[in-house]
Structures are given as C-alpha cells and as structure tokens.
C-alpha cells in the first residue's frame, strides 16, 4: 500500500516565500518577462500621440474652414470694390465726354454773332403735328416762334429745325426731317440753289430738288449742302447734310438728290436757339474784357 503525498505547513510556507522572492527579484532586476512599467508608458504615450495627431488634424481643418470663409469674404469685398471702380471709371469717361460736348457747344455759342439760348431736349413725339422735339426753354428764356435751332455734334455744326410752338418754359421744334419743313439751301461746292425737304422720319434721307441737270457732272456723293441764308429763316452757310444719292429723271428738268443730315437726331441732346434780331452779348463781353 502506497503512502499518500502530503505537504506540511512548513513546506507550504517555504514554497510561497520562494515564489514571492522570485517575483520580487524579477521585478527589481528588470529581468521579468513583462516590464509593466515600460508597457504602461508605451500604451500611454501611443494614446497621447494619437490624441495629438487627431487634435492637430481637427485644428488644421478648423483653420482651413476659417481661412476659406475669410477668403470668401475678402473675395466678395474685392468684387464690390471692383464694381465701384468700374462704375467710377465709366462715370469719369462719361463726364469727360459730356464736358467735351459742353465745351464745344459753349465755344460755338460764344463765337456765334447772334444771341443764342442753350436748351436741352426733354421729349420727342414722332406722332405730333410736326414730329415735334420738346425742349426745356420757352418765353421766360427769350424763345420765340420761328427761331432757327442749331446743334453741334462731334465737332460739326448743323441745322436741327425751327421753333413752331412756344410755352412759358418749354418749346416745340419742327425738325428738318418733318414733311412740312422746307429750307432754302445751296450745294457748298457749286453754289447751286435748291430746296431741302423732309421725308417724315429721322431714319430717311432728306430730299433736295430744283438743282439743274447741267450741274450733274459737277456733283458727287459727299458734297455738303448748307443753308442759303435767303428768306431770313436761317443764317447763311450752316451745314444741313451731305449728298448720298444723285438721280436724273427723264421727265424732270432738275436733279433729285438724297441728303443725309449732318446731325444724328437719335443722339441729339442739346440744341441752340438763335435770335437773329439781337447780337451776341458774350462776344461783346469778350471784346470788352480784352
């Protein structure tokens, strides 16, 4: 019969002490299989590094978004500034052009021997009795019925028409293209005398009649037609337009000429009403000043 293996209390205490001593010895010398202190540091530092990377990534993205909004705002502001610049640029160009027009008109108005009144066009009515052009000057400014109306455009002086109706502060012009308008005129180069008449629309050429066929060889397109100064309706040698077409009809002893007005009525804004009964005070004033 075998004897049972039994561990006595002293033996058990000895074994436990032996195990504890070995464990303490391993931890203190660093020779234990797992270094818990190093393991804990590695885990913590890895987590810390990951949190840092994630934090930097989020921070960078937030800054990118902020930069994007800032750039968008700056772009909008620059866009508005560009609009303001373009607006000012256009205004400056328009102001310079307007100043040039006014200066040219003032120079002509000053040099004209007769008293003249500057006026602005405020309305047009192609369906009225005279295809009328309404201006902002009337009796209170010295305007009278029958006065000739001129204009300067692109540096060229030309006939606009004549006053047919006068109010206190407005007047109505019958333009040269009206069918009721007839002007005694001459061809500037040959001095041939004829009558210029309107055809009812600013888009149609004027007509000149009573020019002898004998002058046909002397005329050419582009020749300027001016006022004759006869009948006292208009001053002499004010340009009306230029010849654009010459036609000789078999049944007529005179030529039929098409005349393009020197004034572009679609762009006309300012006019001069001339009082041929009075001298120009501005010319006299300049002479006195000298």
Coordinates of C-alpha atoms in Angstrom, one line a residue:
X1 CA 0.0 0.0 0.0
X2 CA 1.3 3.4 -1.1
X3 CA 1.9 6.2 1.2
X4 CA -0.2 9.4 0.4
X5 CA 1.8 12.6 -0.6
X6 CA 1.1 15.3 1.9
X7 CA 2.5 18.8 2.2
X8 CA 3.1 20.0 5.6
X9 CA 2.6 23.6 6.6
X10 CA 6.3 24.5 6.9
X11 CA 6.7 23.1 3.3
X12 CA 3.8 25.3 2.0
X13 CA 5.2 28.4 3.7
X14 CA 8.6 27.7 2.2
X15 CA 7.2 27.4 -1.3
X16 CA 5.2 30.6 -1.1
X17 CA 8.1 32.5 0.2
X18 CA 10.2 31.1 -2.6
X19 CA 7.7 32.2 -5.3
X20 CA 7.3 35.7 -3.8
X21 CA 11.1 36.1 -3.5
X22 CA 11.5 35.2 -7.2
X23 CA 8.8 37.6 -8.3
X24 CA 10.2 40.5 -6.3
X25 CA 13.7 39.7 -7.6
X26 CA 12.4 39.6 -11.2
X27 CA 10.6 43.0 -11.0
X28 CA 13.5 44.7 -9.3
X29 CA 16.1 43.5 -11.7
X30 CA 14.1 44.1 -14.9
X31 CA 14.6 40.6 -16.0
X32 CA 10.9 39.6 -15.7
X33 CA 9.2 38.5 -18.9
X34 CA 6.8 41.6 -19.0
X35 CA 8.0 45.0 -17.9
X36 CA 4.8 46.5 -16.6
X37 CA 6.2 50.0 -16.1
X38 CA 7.5 50.1 -19.7
X39 CA 4.3 48.6 -21.1
X40 CA 2.2 51.2 -19.3
X41 CA 4.4 54.0 -20.6
X42 CA 4.2 52.7 -24.2
X43 CA 0.5 52.4 -24.1
X44 CA 0.0 55.9 -22.6
X45 CA 2.5 57.5 -25.0
X46 CA 0.8 55.9 -28.0
X47 CA -2.6 57.1 -26.9
X48 CA -1.2 60.5 -26.2
X49 CA 0.4 60.6 -29.7
X50 CA -2.8 59.5 -31.4
X51 CA -4.8 62.1 -29.5
X52 CA -2.2 64.8 -30.5
X53 CA -2.4 63.8 -34.2
X54 CA -6.2 63.8 -34.1
X55 CA -6.2 67.2 -32.3
X56 CA -3.8 68.7 -34.8
X57 CA -5.9 67.3 -37.7
X58 CA -9.1 68.8 -36.4
X59 CA -7.3 72.1 -35.6
X60 CA -5.9 72.2 -39.1
X61 CA -9.3 71.6 -40.6
X62 CA -10.9 74.2 -38.5
X63 CA -8.3 76.7 -39.6
X64 CA -8.8 75.7 -43.2
X65 CA -12.5 76.4 -42.9
X66 CA -11.9 79.7 -41.2
X67 CA -9.4 80.6 -44.0
X68 CA -12.0 79.6 -46.6
X69 CA -14.6 81.9 -45.1
X70 CA -12.1 84.7 -44.7
X71 CA -11.1 84.3 -48.4
X72 CA -14.7 84.2 -49.5
X73 CA -15.4 87.4 -47.5
X74 CA -12.4 89.1 -48.9
X75 CA -13.3 88.0 -52.5
X76 CA -16.8 89.4 -52.0
X77 CA -15.3 92.7 -50.8
X78 CA -12.9 92.9 -53.7
X79 CA -15.7 92.1 -56.1
X80 CA -17.7 95.0 -54.7
X81 CA -14.7 97.3 -54.8
X82 CA -14.1 96.3 -58.5
X83 CA -17.7 97.2 -59.3
X84 CA -17.3 100.5 -57.6
X85 CA -14.1 101.1 -59.6
X86 CA -15.7 100.2 -62.9
X87 CA -18.7 102.5 -62.0
X88 CA -16.4 105.4 -61.2
X89 CA -14.3 104.7 -64.4
X90 CA -17.5 104.7 -66.6
X91 CA -18.7 107.9 -64.8
X92 CA -15.3 109.6 -65.4
X93 CA -15.4 108.7 -69.1
X94 CA -19.0 109.9 -69.4
X95 CA -18.2 113.1 -67.5
X96 CA -15.2 113.8 -69.7
X97 CA -17.3 113.2 -72.9
X98 CA -20.1 115.4 -71.5
X99 CA -17.6 118.2 -70.7
X100 CA -16.1 118.0 -74.2
X101 CA -19.6 118.3 -75.7
X102 CA -20.5 121.3 -73.5
X103 CA -17.2 122.9 -74.1
X104 CA -17.6 122.6 -77.9
X105 CA -21.2 124.0 -77.7
X106 CA -20.0 126.8 -75.4
X107 CA -17.2 127.8 -77.8
X108 CA -19.7 127.8 -80.8
X109 CA -22.3 129.7 -78.8
X110 CA -19.7 132.3 -77.8
X111 CA -18.4 132.7 -81.3
X112 CA -21.8 133.0 -82.9
X113 CA -22.6 136.6 -83.9
X114 CA -26.3 136.3 -82.8
X115 CA -27.8 135.9 -79.4
X116 CA -28.4 132.2 -78.7
X117 CA -30.1 130.2 -76.0
X118 CA -28.9 126.8 -74.9
X119 CA -31.6 124.2 -74.3
X120 CA -31.9 120.5 -73.5
X121 CA -34.3 118.1 -75.3
X122 CA -36.8 116.7 -72.8
X123 CA -39.2 114.9 -75.1
X124 CA -39.9 113.6 -78.6
X125 CA -43.2 112.9 -80.3
X126 CA -43.0 111.5 -83.8
X127 CA -46.8 111.3 -84.0
X128 CA -47.3 115.0 -83.3
X129 CA -48.2 117.6 -86.0
X130 CA -44.5 118.5 -86.5
X131 CA -42.8 115.2 -85.4
X132 CA -42.0 117.5 -82.6
X133 CA -38.9 117.8 -80.3
X134 CA -39.7 119.4 -77.0
X135 CA -37.0 121.5 -75.2
X136 CA -36.8 123.0 -71.7
X137 CA -36.7 126.7 -72.7
X138 CA -39.6 129.0 -73.6
X139 CA -40.9 132.6 -73.4
X140 CA -39.2 133.1 -70.0
X141 CA -35.9 132.4 -71.6
X142 CA -36.5 134.6 -74.7
X143 CA -37.5 131.9 -77.1
X144 CA -39.9 133.0 -79.9
X145 CA -41.8 131.2 -82.7
X146 CA -39.9 130.9 -85.9
X147 CA -36.4 131.0 -84.4
X148 CA -33.9 128.6 -86.1
X149 CA -32.4 125.8 -84.0
X150 CA -28.9 124.5 -84.4
X151 CA -26.7 122.0 -82.7
X152 CA -23.0 121.0 -82.5
X153 CA -22.3 117.3 -82.6
X154 CA -18.9 115.5 -83.0
X155 CA -17.4 118.9 -83.6
X156 CA -19.8 119.7 -86.5
X157 CA -22.4 122.4 -86.6
X158 CA -25.7 121.5 -88.2
X159 CA -29.3 122.6 -88.6
X160 CA -31.9 121.0 -86.3
X161 CA -35.1 122.8 -87.3
X162 CA -37.1 125.8 -86.2
X163 CA -39.4 126.7 -83.2
X164 CA -43.1 126.3 -84.1
X165 CA -44.7 126.4 -80.6
X166 CA -43.7 128.3 -77.5
X167 CA -44.8 127.9 -73.9
X168 CA -43.6 129.7 -70.8
X169 CA -40.8 127.2 -70.0
X170 CA -40.9 124.8 -72.9
X171 CA -41.0 124.9 -76.7
X172 CA -41.6 122.6 -79.7
X173 CA -39.1 122.2 -82.5
X174 CA -40.1 121.2 -86.0
X175 CA -37.1 119.2 -87.2
X176 CA -35.7 119.3 -90.7
X177 CA -36.9 115.8 -91.4
X178 CA -40.6 116.8 -91.0
X179 CA -42.6 116.8 -94.2
X180 CA -43.6 120.4 -93.6
X181 CA -40.1 121.6 -93.3
X182 CA -38.6 123.3 -96.4
X183 CA -35.2 125.1 -96.3
X184 CA -33.6 127.2 -99.0
X185 CA -30.2 125.6 -99.5
X186 CA -27.1 125.6 -101.6
X187 CA -24.6 123.0 -102.6
X188 CA -21.4 124.3 -101.0
X189 CA -19.0 123.4 -103.8
X190 CA -21.1 124.6 -106.8
X191 CA -23.3 127.1 -105.0
X192 CA -26.3 125.6 -106.8
X193 CA -29.5 126.8 -105.2
X194 CA -32.4 124.4 -104.3
X195 CA -34.9 123.4 -101.6
X196 CA -34.3 120.8 -99.0
X197 CA -37.4 119.0 -97.7
X198 CA -38.0 116.4 -95.0
X199 CA -39.5 112.9 -95.6
X200 CA -41.2 112.4 -92.3
X201 CA -38.6 110.3 -90.4
X202 CA -35.1 110.9 -89.0
X203 CA -34.2 107.5 -90.4
X204 CA -34.9 108.6 -94.0
X205 CA -32.7 110.9 -96.0
X206 CA -33.8 114.5 -96.8
X207 CA -34.7 115.4 -100.4
X208 CA -33.2 118.3 -102.4
X209 CA -34.9 119.5 -105.5
X210 CA -34.6 122.3 -108.2
X211 CA -31.0 121.5 -108.9
X212 CA -30.3 121.9 -112.6
X213 CA -29.3 118.8 -114.6
X214 CA -26.5 120.8 -116.0
X215 CA -24.8 120.5 -112.7
X216 CA -24.8 116.7 -112.6
X217 CA -21.2 116.3 -113.8
X218 CA -20.0 118.7 -111.1
X219 CA -21.7 116.9 -108.2
X220 CA -20.7 113.9 -106.3
X221 CA -21.7 112.0 -103.1
X222 CA -20.3 113.6 -100.0
X223 CA -20.8 117.2 -101.2
X224 CA -22.0 119.3 -98.3
X225 CA -25.4 121.2 -98.5
X226 CA -25.7 124.4 -96.5
X227 CA -28.3 127.0 -95.8
X228 CA -28.6 129.8 -98.4
X229 CA -29.4 132.5 -95.9
X230 CA -32.3 133.7 -98.1
X231 CA -35.8 134.5 -96.7
X232 CA -34.2 135.2 -93.3
X233 CA -35.2 131.8 -91.9
X234 CA -31.7 130.6 -91.2
X235 CA -28.2 132.1 -91.2
X236 CA -26.1 131.6 -94.2
X237 CA -23.8 128.6 -94.8
X238 CA -24.9 126.5 -91.8
X239 CA -24.5 122.8 -92.8
X240 CA -27.6 120.7 -93.3
X241 CA -26.2 117.5 -94.6
X242 CA -24.3 115.8 -97.4
X243 CA -25.3 114.3 -100.8
X244 CA -25.8 110.5 -100.6
X245 CA -27.6 109.8 -103.9
X246 CA -28.0 111.7 -107.3
X247 CA -30.8 110.8 -109.7
X248 CA -31.7 112.4 -113.0
X249 CA -35.3 111.8 -114.1
X250 CA -36.2 111.8 -117.8
X251 CA -39.4 113.7 -117.2
X252 CA -37.9 116.3 -115.0
X253 CA -35.5 119.1 -115.8
X254 CA -33.9 119.1 -112.4
X255 CA -32.0 116.5 -110.4
X256 CA -33.3 114.6 -107.4
X257 CA -30.8 114.4 -104.5
X258 CA -30.8 112.5 -101.3
X259 CA -29.2 114.3 -98.4
X260 CA -28.0 112.7 -95.2
X261 CA -28.4 115.1 -92.3
X262 CA -25.2 116.1 -90.6
X263 CA -27.0 115.8 -87.2
X264 CA -27.7 112.4 -85.9
X265 CA -31.1 113.1 -84.3
X266 CA -31.1 109.8 -82.4
X267 CA -28.1 111.0 -80.3
X268 CA -29.2 114.7 -80.1
X269 CA -29.4 116.0 -76.5
X270 CA -28.6 119.7 -76.5
X271 CA -29.5 122.5 -79.0
X272 CA -29.0 126.2 -79.6
X273 CA -32.0 128.5 -80.4
X274 CA -30.8 131.6 -82.3
X275 CA -32.3 135.0 -82.1
X276 CA -31.2 136.7 -85.3
X277 CA -32.6 140.1 -84.2
X278 CA -30.0 140.5 -81.4
X279 CA -26.3 140.4 -81.2
X280 CA -24.4 138.0 -79.0
X281 CA -23.7 139.7 -75.7
X282 CA -21.0 137.1 -74.9
X283 CA -18.9 138.2 -77.9
X284 CA -19.2 141.8 -76.9
X285 CA -18.3 140.9 -73.4
X286 CA -15.1 139.1 -74.6
X287 CA -14.1 142.2 -76.6
X288 CA -14.6 144.5 -73.7
X289 CA -12.7 142.1 -71.4
X290 CA -9.8 142.3 -73.8

